[in-house]
Structure formats: C-alpha cells, structure tokens
PDB file of C-alpha atoms and ligand atoms in Angstrom:
ATOM      1  CA  MET A   1     -99.421 180.792 131.854  1.00 88.00           C
ATOM      2  CA  LYS A   2     -98.694 180.122 128.400  1.00 93.00           C
ATOM      3  CA  LYS A   3     -97.166 182.911 126.156  1.00 96.00           C
ATOM      4  CA  VAL A   4     -98.087 183.799 122.829  1.00 97.00           C
ATOM      5  CA  LEU A   5     -96.302 186.182 120.398  1.00 98.00           C
ATOM      6  CA  ILE A   6     -98.739 187.663 117.801  1.00 98.00           C
ATOM      7  CA  VAL A   7     -96.944 189.005 114.389  1.00 98.00           C
ATOM      8  CA  GLU A   8     -98.996 190.859 112.754  1.00 97.00           C
ATOM      9  CA  ASP A   9     -99.117 194.267 110.944  1.00 96.00           C
ATOM     10  CA  GLU A  10    -102.859 194.938 111.069  1.00 95.00           C
ATOM     11  CA  ARG A  11    -102.821 196.450 114.209  1.00 97.00           C
ATOM     12  CA  PRO A  12    -106.493 196.501 114.930  1.00 96.00           C
ATOM     13  CA  MET A  13    -106.793 192.327 113.593  1.00 95.00           C
ATOM     14  CA  ALA A  14    -103.452 192.144 116.338  1.00 97.00           C
ATOM     15  CA  GLU A  15    -105.609 193.538 119.070  1.00 97.00           C
ATOM     16  CA  ALA A  16    -108.590 191.451 118.249  1.00 97.00           C
ATOM     17  CA  ILE A  17    -106.552 188.594 118.424  1.00 97.00           C
ATOM     18  CA  SER A  18    -104.865 189.461 121.657  1.00 98.00           C
ATOM     19  CA  PHE A  19    -108.130 190.450 123.461  1.00 97.00           C
ATOM     20  CA  SER A  20    -109.725 187.037 122.403  1.00 97.00           C
ATOM     21  CA  LEU A  21    -106.417 185.187 123.639  1.00 97.00           C
ATOM     22  CA  ARG A  22    -106.047 187.027 127.148  1.00 97.00           C
ATOM     23  CA  LYS A  23    -109.656 186.317 127.821  1.00 96.00           C
ATOM     24  CA  GLU A  24    -108.591 182.616 127.510  1.00 95.00           C
ATOM     25  CA  GLY A  25    -105.968 183.106 130.116  1.00 95.00           C
ATOM     26  CA  TYR A  26    -102.765 183.824 127.480  1.00 97.00           C
ATOM     27  CA  GLU A  27    -100.222 186.033 128.136  1.00 96.00           C
ATOM     28  CA  VAL A  28     -99.859 188.001 124.749  1.00 97.00           C
ATOM     29  CA  ASP A  29     -96.996 190.158 122.859  1.00 97.00           C
ATOM     30  CA  ILE A  30     -97.751 192.142 119.609  1.00 97.00           C
ATOM     31  CA  ALA A  31     -94.982 192.521 116.966  1.00 97.00           C
ATOM     32  CA  LEU A  32     -96.321 194.867 114.029  1.00 98.00           C
ATOM     33  CA  ASP A  33     -93.697 194.089 111.620  1.00 97.00           C
ATOM     34  CA  GLY A  34     -91.589 191.514 110.343  1.00 97.00           C
ATOM     35  CA  GLU A  35     -88.144 192.543 111.595  1.00 97.00           C
ATOM     36  CA  LEU A  36     -89.633 193.040 115.149  1.00 97.00           C
ATOM     37  CA  GLY A  37     -91.079 189.669 115.175  1.00 97.00           C
ATOM     38  CA  TRP A  38     -88.036 187.998 114.215  1.00 96.00           C
ATOM     39  CA  GLU A  39     -86.118 189.718 117.220  1.00 95.00           C
ATOM     40  CA  MET A  40     -88.988 188.906 119.672  1.00 95.00           C
ATOM     41  CA  CYS A  41     -89.087 185.191 118.350  1.00 92.00           C
ATOM     42  CA  LYS A  42     -85.455 184.785 118.766  1.00 88.00           C
ATOM     43  CA  ASN A  43     -85.406 186.091 121.991  1.00 85.00           C
ATOM     44  CA  GLY A  44     -87.634 183.292 122.887  1.00 76.00           C
ATOM     45  CA  GLY A  45     -89.610 182.696 125.762  1.00 87.00           C
ATOM     46  CA  TYR A  46     -92.882 181.806 123.950  1.00 95.00           C
ATOM     47  CA  ASP A  47     -95.208 178.619 123.681  1.00 94.00           C
ATOM     48  CA  LEU A  48     -96.326 179.822 120.424  1.00 96.00           C
ATOM     49  CA  ILE A  49     -96.157 181.990 117.504  1.00 97.00           C
ATOM     50  CA  LEU A  50     -99.258 183.649 115.416  1.00 97.00           C
ATOM     51  CA  LEU A  51     -97.481 184.394 112.490  1.00 94.00           C
ATOM     52  CA  ASP A  52     -98.916 186.857 109.447  1.00 93.00           C
ATOM     53  CA  LEU A  53     -97.505 185.654 105.979  1.00 88.00           C
ATOM     54  CA  MET A  54     -97.278 189.402 104.287  1.00 88.00           C
ATOM     55  CA  LEU A  55     -95.359 191.618 106.797  1.00 92.00           C
ATOM     56  CA  PRO A  56     -93.318 194.546 106.313  1.00 95.00           C
ATOM     57  CA  LYS A  57     -89.541 194.431 106.553  1.00 94.00           C
ATOM     58  CA  MET A  58     -89.524 190.579 106.997  1.00 94.00           C
ATOM     59  CA  ASP A  59     -92.357 188.032 105.696  1.00 90.00           C
ATOM     60  CA  GLY A  60     -93.628 185.551 107.502  1.00 90.00           C
ATOM     61  CA  MET A  61     -91.994 182.724 105.596  1.00 86.00           C
ATOM     62  CA  GLU A  62     -88.835 184.059 106.283  1.00 89.00           C
ATOM     63  CA  ILE A  63     -89.083 184.372 109.968  1.00 92.00           C
ATOM     64  CA  CYS A  64     -90.873 180.802 109.929  1.00 89.00           C
ATOM     65  CA  ARG A  65     -87.944 179.271 107.937  1.00 86.00           C
ATOM     66  CA  LYS A  66     -85.383 180.913 110.218  1.00 88.00           C
ATOM     67  CA  LEU A  67     -87.069 180.247 113.137  1.00 88.00           C
ATOM     68  CA  ARG A  68     -87.199 176.289 112.373  1.00 82.00           C
ATOM     69  CA  GLN A  69     -83.397 176.570 112.160  1.00 79.00           C
ATOM     70  CA  GLU A  70     -82.946 177.235 115.904  1.00 79.00           C
ATOM     71  CA  SER A  71     -86.321 176.319 117.340  1.00 80.00           C
ATOM     72  CA  SER A  72     -89.215 174.149 117.469  1.00 79.00           C
ATOM     73  CA  THR A  73     -91.685 176.882 118.950  1.00 88.00           C
ATOM     74  CA  PRO A  74     -95.247 176.156 117.547  1.00 91.00           C
ATOM     75  CA  ILE A  75     -95.929 178.435 114.847  1.00 92.00           C
ATOM     76  CA  ILE A  76     -99.511 179.109 113.540  1.00 92.00           C
ATOM     77  CA  MET A  77     -99.280 180.975 109.858  1.00 89.00           C
ATOM     78  CA  LEU A  78    -102.088 183.933 109.292  1.00 90.00           C
ATOM     79  CA  THR A  79    -102.809 183.883 105.786  1.00 83.00           C
ATOM     80  CA  ALA A  80    -104.713 186.056 103.758  1.00 75.00           C
ATOM     81  CA  LYS A  81    -105.457 184.273 100.659  1.00 66.00           C
ATOM     82  CA  ASP A  82    -106.885 181.171 100.790  1.00 61.00           C
ATOM     83  CA  SER A  83    -105.075 179.241  97.998  1.00 60.00           C
ATOM     84  CA  ASP A  84    -103.441 175.894  98.372  1.00 52.00           C
ATOM     85  CA  LEU A  85    -100.019 177.310  97.500  1.00 58.00           C
ATOM     86  CA  ASP A  86     -99.951 179.535 100.600  1.00 58.00           C
ATOM     87  CA  LYS A  87    -100.987 176.596 102.767  1.00 57.00           C
ATOM     88  CA  VAL A  88     -98.509 173.973 101.377  1.00 50.00           C
ATOM     89  CA  LEU A  89     -95.660 176.253 101.701  1.00 60.00           C
ATOM     90  CA  GLY A  90     -96.948 177.292 104.964  1.00 55.00           C
ATOM     91  CA  LEU A  91     -96.616 173.778 106.326  1.00 60.00           C
ATOM     92  CA  GLU A  92     -93.346 172.987 104.270  1.00 64.00           C
ATOM     93  CA  MET A  93     -91.704 175.936 105.935  1.00 70.00           C
ATOM     94  CA  GLY A  94     -92.029 174.224 109.022  1.00 73.00           C
ATOM     95  CA  ALA A  95     -95.347 175.966 110.331  1.00 82.00           C
ATOM     96  CA  ASP A  96     -97.379 173.774 112.884  1.00 82.00           C
ATOM     97  CA  ASP A  97    -100.676 174.858 111.365  1.00 83.00           C
ATOM     98  CA  TYR A  98    -102.287 177.676 109.410  1.00 84.00           C
ATOM     99  CA  ILE A  99    -105.468 179.694 109.377  1.00 87.00           C
ATOM    100  CA  THR A 100    -106.824 181.509 106.469  1.00 86.00           C
ATOM    101  CA  LYS A 101    -108.360 185.302 107.130  1.00 86.00           C
ATOM    102  CA  PRO A 102    -110.904 185.869 107.621  1.00 86.00           C
ATOM    103  CA  PHE A 103    -111.321 183.627 110.552  1.00 91.00           C
ATOM    104  CA  ASN A 104    -113.708 183.887 113.814  1.00 91.00           C
ATOM    105  CA  MET A 105    -111.938 184.182 117.096  1.00 94.00           C
ATOM    106  CA  ARG A 106    -113.480 181.010 118.494  1.00 93.00           C
ATOM    107  CA  GLU A 107    -111.794 179.027 115.557  1.00 93.00           C
ATOM    108  CA  LEU A 108    -108.728 180.945 116.555  1.00 95.00           C
ATOM    109  CA  THR A 109    -108.376 180.094 119.983  1.00 95.00           C
ATOM    110  CA  ALA A 110    -109.360 176.784 119.156  1.00 94.00           C
ATOM    111  CA  ARG A 111    -106.606 176.323 116.940  1.00 92.00           C
ATOM    112  CA  VAL A 112    -104.319 177.720 119.543  1.00 96.00           C
ATOM    113  CA  LYS A 113    -105.312 175.088 122.158  1.00 94.00           C
ATOM    114  CA  ALA A 114    -105.014 172.245 119.559  1.00 90.00           C
ATOM    115  CA  VAL A 115    -101.643 173.394 118.592  1.00 90.00           C
ATOM    116  CA  LEU A 116    -100.425 173.551 122.083  1.00 92.00           C
ATOM    117  CA  ARG A 117    -102.144 170.235 123.366  1.00 88.00           C
ATOM    118  CA  ARG A 118    -100.406 168.377 120.139  1.00 82.00           C
ATOM    119  CA  VAL A 119     -97.033 170.006 121.205  1.00 80.00           C
ATOM    120  CA  GLN A 120     -97.377 169.018 124.472  1.00 80.00           C
ATOM    121  CA  ALA A 121     -98.284 165.503 123.863  1.00 73.00           C
ATOM    122  CA  GLU A 122     -95.295 165.074 121.232  1.00 69.00           C
ATOM    123  CA  GLY A 123     -92.782 166.513 123.658  1.00 66.00           C
ATOM    124  CA  ALA A 124     -93.709 163.858 126.122  1.00 66.00           C
ATOM    125  CA  ALA A 125     -92.839 161.056 123.548  1.00 57.00           C
ATOM    126  CA  GLU A 126     -89.477 163.177 122.841  1.00 56.00           C
ATOM    127  CA  ALA A 127     -88.579 162.702 126.163  1.00 62.00           C
ATOM    128  CA  LYS A 128     -86.544 159.798 125.087  1.00 65.00           C
ATOM    129  CA  GLY A 129     -84.539 162.415 123.498  1.00 77.00           C
ATOM    130  CA  ARG A 130     -83.256 163.750 126.684  1.00 81.00           C
ATOM    131  CA  LEU A 131     -80.647 162.770 129.131  1.00 83.00           C
ATOM    132  CA  VAL A 132     -81.606 163.315 132.541  1.00 82.00           C
ATOM    133  CA  ILE A 133     -79.026 163.030 135.573  1.00 82.00           C
ATOM    134  CA  GLY A 134     -79.941 164.288 138.720  1.00 77.00           C
ATOM    135  CA  ASN A 135     -80.714 168.080 138.098  1.00 81.00           C
ATOM    136  CA  ILE A 136     -79.310 168.148 134.848  1.00 89.00           C
ATOM    137  CA  VAL A 137     -80.976 167.415 131.551  1.00 89.00           C
ATOM    138  CA  VAL A 138     -79.499 167.633 128.021  1.00 91.00           C
ATOM    139  CA  ASN A 139     -81.826 167.793 125.261  1.00 88.00           C
ATOM    140  CA  GLU A 140     -80.322 166.482 122.313  1.00 86.00           C
ATOM    141  CA  GLU A 141     -83.149 167.491 120.092  1.00 81.00           C
ATOM    142  CA  ARG A 142     -82.916 171.195 121.258  1.00 83.00           C
ATOM    143  CA  HIS A 143     -79.330 171.076 121.796  1.00 88.00           C
ATOM    144  CA  GLU A 144     -80.096 172.449 125.066  1.00 91.00           C
ATOM    145  CA  VAL A 145     -78.719 171.997 128.572  1.00 94.00           C
ATOM    146  CA  THR A 146     -80.646 172.911 131.953  1.00 92.00           C
ATOM    147  CA  VAL A 147     -79.341 172.675 135.325  1.00 91.00           C
ATOM    148  CA  GLY A 148     -82.149 172.748 137.535  1.00 86.00           C
ATOM    149  CA  SER A 149     -84.639 175.493 135.840  1.00 85.00           C
ATOM    150  CA  ASP A 150     -81.901 177.466 134.538  1.00 91.00           C
ATOM    151  CA  VAL A 151     -80.618 177.107 130.916  1.00 93.00           C
ATOM    152  CA  VAL A 152     -77.102 177.173 130.717  1.00 94.00           C
ATOM    153  CA  ASP A 153     -75.290 178.768 127.813  1.00 91.00           C
ATOM    154  CA  MET A 154     -73.000 176.017 126.383  1.00 91.00           C
ATOM    155  CA  PRO A 155     -70.253 176.191 123.847  1.00 91.00           C
ATOM    156  CA  LEU A 156     -70.317 172.949 121.545  1.00 90.00           C
ATOM    157  CA  MET A 157     -67.134 171.304 122.660  1.00 91.00           C
ATOM    158  CA  GLU A 158     -68.533 171.510 126.538  1.00 94.00           C
ATOM    159  CA  TYR A 159     -71.896 170.519 125.168  1.00 95.00           C
ATOM    160  CA  ARG A 160     -70.193 167.092 124.052  1.00 93.00           C
ATOM    161  CA  LEU A 161     -68.385 166.476 126.600  1.00 95.00           C
ATOM    162  CA  LEU A 162     -71.313 166.574 128.899  1.00 96.00           C
ATOM    163  CA  GLU A 163     -73.236 164.434 126.425  1.00 93.00           C
ATOM    164  CA  ILE A 164     -70.453 161.917 126.525  1.00 93.00           C
ATOM    165  CA  PHE A 165     -70.285 161.960 130.399  1.00 94.00           C
ATOM    166  CA  MET A 166     -74.235 161.740 130.656  1.00 90.00           C
ATOM    167  CA  LYS A 167     -74.078 158.663 128.285  1.00 87.00           C
ATOM    168  CA  ASN A 168     -71.760 157.074 130.296  1.00 86.00           C
ATOM    169  CA  PRO A 169     -72.687 157.729 134.007  1.00 83.00           C
ATOM    170  CA  GLY A 170     -70.257 156.111 136.697  1.00 83.00           C
ATOM    171  CA  LYS A 171     -67.630 154.801 134.216  1.00 84.00           C
ATOM    172  CA  ALA A 172     -63.972 156.192 134.441  1.00 88.00           C
ATOM    173  CA  LEU A 173     -63.419 157.745 131.075  1.00 91.00           C
ATOM    174  CA  PRO A 174     -59.866 157.945 129.825  1.00 92.00           C
ATOM    175  CA  ARG A 175     -58.758 161.301 128.877  1.00 92.00           C
ATOM    176  CA  SER A 176     -57.730 160.043 125.237  1.00 89.00           C
ATOM    177  CA  TYR A 177     -61.472 158.740 125.111  1.00 90.00           C
ATOM    178  CA  LEU A 178     -63.075 161.765 126.057  1.00 92.00           C
ATOM    179  CA  ILE A 179     -60.868 163.570 123.348  1.00 91.00           C
ATOM    180  CA  GLY A 180     -61.208 161.347 120.963  1.00 89.00           C
ATOM    181  CA  GLN A 181     -65.136 161.505 121.407  1.00 89.00           C
ATOM    182  CA  ALA A 182     -65.735 165.541 121.672  1.00 90.00           C
ATOM    183  CA  TRP A 183     -63.034 166.573 118.976  1.00 88.00           C
ATOM    184  CA  GLY A 184     -62.732 163.640 116.562  1.00 82.00           C
ATOM    185  CA  GLY A 185     -59.983 164.035 114.389  1.00 74.00           C
ATOM    186  CA  ASP A 186     -59.902 167.925 115.052  1.00 75.00           C
ATOM    187  CA  PHE A 187     -58.076 167.899 118.384  1.00 76.00           C
ATOM    188  CA  TYR A 188     -54.994 170.346 118.165  1.00 76.00           C
ATOM    189  CA  GLY A 189     -54.840 171.224 121.575  1.00 75.00           C
ATOM    190  CA  ASP A 190     -52.390 169.865 124.166  1.00 76.00           C
ATOM    191  CA  THR A 191     -53.342 167.829 127.157  1.00 74.00           C
ATOM    192  CA  LYS A 192     -54.406 171.029 129.156  1.00 85.00           C
ATOM    193  CA  THR A 193     -56.940 171.935 126.532  1.00 89.00           C
ATOM    194  CA  LEU A 194     -59.326 169.163 127.903  1.00 92.00           C
ATOM    195  CA  ASP A 195     -59.019 170.308 131.839  1.00 92.00           C
ATOM    196  CA  VAL A 196     -59.848 174.000 130.539  1.00 93.00           C
ATOM    197  CA  HIS A 197     -63.231 172.697 129.198  1.00 94.00           C
ATOM    198  CA  ILE A 198     -63.845 170.482 132.361  1.00 96.00           C
ATOM    199  CA  ARG A 199     -63.168 173.204 134.549  1.00 96.00           C
ATOM    200  CA  ARG A 200     -65.451 175.681 132.114  1.00 95.00           C
ATOM    201  CA  LEU A 201     -68.457 172.710 132.360  1.00 96.00           C
ATOM    202  CA  ARG A 202     -67.833 172.204 136.194  1.00 96.00           C
ATOM    203  CA  GLU A 203     -68.279 175.981 136.695  1.00 96.00           C
ATOM    204  CA  LYS A 204     -71.710 175.731 134.889  1.00 95.00           C
ATOM    205  CA  ILE A 205     -73.105 172.583 136.656  1.00 94.00           C
ATOM    206  CA  GLU A 206     -71.376 171.980 139.738  1.00 93.00           C
ATOM    207  CA  GLU A 207     -72.840 173.604 142.869  1.00 90.00           C
ATOM    208  CA  ASP A 208     -69.447 174.042 144.310  1.00 92.00           C
ATOM    209  CA  PRO A 209     -66.903 173.648 141.302  1.00 93.00           C
ATOM    210  CA  ALA A 210     -64.419 173.623 143.949  1.00 92.00           C
ATOM    211  CA  LYS A 211     -65.854 170.081 145.193  1.00 93.00           C
ATOM    212  CA  PRO A 212     -67.153 168.597 141.937  1.00 94.00           C
ATOM    213  CA  GLU A 213     -69.946 165.982 142.674  1.00 91.00           C
ATOM    214  CA  HIS A 214     -70.505 165.221 139.458  1.00 93.00           C
ATOM    215  CA  ILE A 215     -67.445 165.326 137.202  1.00 96.00           C
ATOM    216  CA  ILE A 216     -64.841 163.700 139.382  1.00 94.00           C
ATOM    217  CA  THR A 217     -60.926 163.430 138.675  1.00 94.00           C
ATOM    218  CA  VAL A 218     -59.797 159.933 138.360  1.00 92.00           C
ATOM    219  CA  ARG A 219     -56.355 160.157 138.840  1.00 91.00           C
ATOM    220  CA  GLY A 220     -54.004 158.852 135.991  1.00 89.00           C
ATOM    221  CA  VAL A 221     -56.921 157.980 134.084  1.00 90.00           C
ATOM    222  CA  GLY A 222     -59.320 160.880 133.346  1.00 93.00           C
ATOM    223  CA  TYR A 223     -62.657 161.656 134.466  1.00 94.00           C
ATOM    224  CA  ARG A 224     -65.830 159.741 135.926  1.00 93.00           C
ATOM    225  CA  PHE A 225     -69.507 161.040 135.860  1.00 92.00           C
ATOM    226  CA  GLU A 226     -71.500 160.883 138.907  1.00 88.00           C
ATOM    227  CA  ALA A 227     -75.201 161.742 139.508  1.00 79.00           C
ATOM    228  CA  GLY A 228     -74.153 163.826 142.821  1.00 73.00           C
ATOM    229  CA  ARG A 229     -75.966 163.997 145.908  1.00 63.00           C
ATOM    230  CA  LEU A 230     -79.669 164.018 145.058  1.00 50.00           C
ATOM    231  CA  THR A 231     -80.535 165.192 148.653  1.00 37.00           C
ATOM    232  CA  ASP A 232     -79.077 167.446 150.706  1.00 36.00           C
ATOM    233  CA  GLU A 233     -76.615 166.278 153.754  1.00 33.00           C
TER     234      GLU A 233
HETATM  235 CA1   CA B 301    -100.306 191.228 106.957  1.00 95.55          CA
END
C-alpha cells in the first residue's frame, strides 16, 4: 500500500485530503506544522509527500529543499497563491508537481496517481544506477545498501569498499588497490584499518560473518568478492 504524508496546517483541509486518499486505498499520515512535518519526512517510509507552502514553524520551501538533499521522495506542493513565482520556486526547490488551492479532491488524487506513476517509471530506468549481486543491492543514486529486504546502515568507507567489490566481482583485489580506491590520498590508518572495515562489512552483508561467502580472503593478496550461494544447500 502506498503511504502518503500530508503536511498541512489547516486541519479541515488536511482531513479532507486524507479522507479522499484513503478512499483511493492510500495509507495517510498528517503533520499539522512544518517542524513535525520535517521530522516525519526525515524518518521516511513515505511514497509521496503533499506539502503545503505556508506552514507554522518551518515553511514548505525549507522542508522541500532540505528533503531534496537527502532523498528523492516525490513531493507535491500545495500553494495558496496562484502566482507563477510560487510555482517556479516550488519546482526549482525540487518539488515534483504543485497544485494551487482551492482544488477539488478528484484533481488532487489524479495528480498523486500521476506523480507516483511517473516516479515508478523513472525508478525502473534508474535501475541502471544500481549494483546488484545476489541479494545485495547498492543504489548509487540514493547511496543506499539493501541486503534482502533490509536497508543496511553503512558508513562511508564501508559503502565505498562494497561499491568497489560489487564493481569487480570475482577478481582478487590487492589490499593496496582497495585502500587506494576507497580512501584515495586520505589513508592514515595502518594495515589493520582495512581489515577492521572488512570485518564490519562482513557483519552487515554476510549471513555468517565467520564463514564469509561474499568477501573472500585471498591470502597474500587481499580480498575477492563473490555472489555467494544463490540457493540453499
Ligand atoms: Ca498553510
């Protein structure tokens, strides 16, 4: 079920939108001020955000701009004023669409559907920006790693190492190569540093980190990345 967040300070308006969207089968949450809206956006899990422009505590523009720095969740701006400036600003801030108040609910739900459809189509095209090996997916666009159906929290260096591995499957990669690629000129650790990162990475992506199937140690050289067993023995 698609999940929509409505950030709108006029309660009757928010509830009317919520009612219409629920009727169409969406799951809906409401935030009645900007600050709460931003918190809820950040914590994510929404397929689409309906964002009012004029909000107490934090306005819609700021939320939109901040959210765009970390996520591509589709946003439809709700603007009270039918001025071109608002529209242009709304789109420049990274909104996917806007709708001017007053609007009828049929128009709104049609826009919601259209944006979700468009994002889904773009998502399919963006699949090229994803590295997939076995049940591990690195989404380079979103800087996000999933193992199976779980999103895995990954600090930058672990992420970079995984990215290098996934781009070079089956090759024995020398330690010096991995360090050079992942840290560039900024490596000040000792040789143990790489092993520590590899260990953490294994804990996140291996079913049994003690018997790694993905990141294989190649003695005297470095590591090799394998797809792992795709079927159960
Ligand atoms: Ca408002």
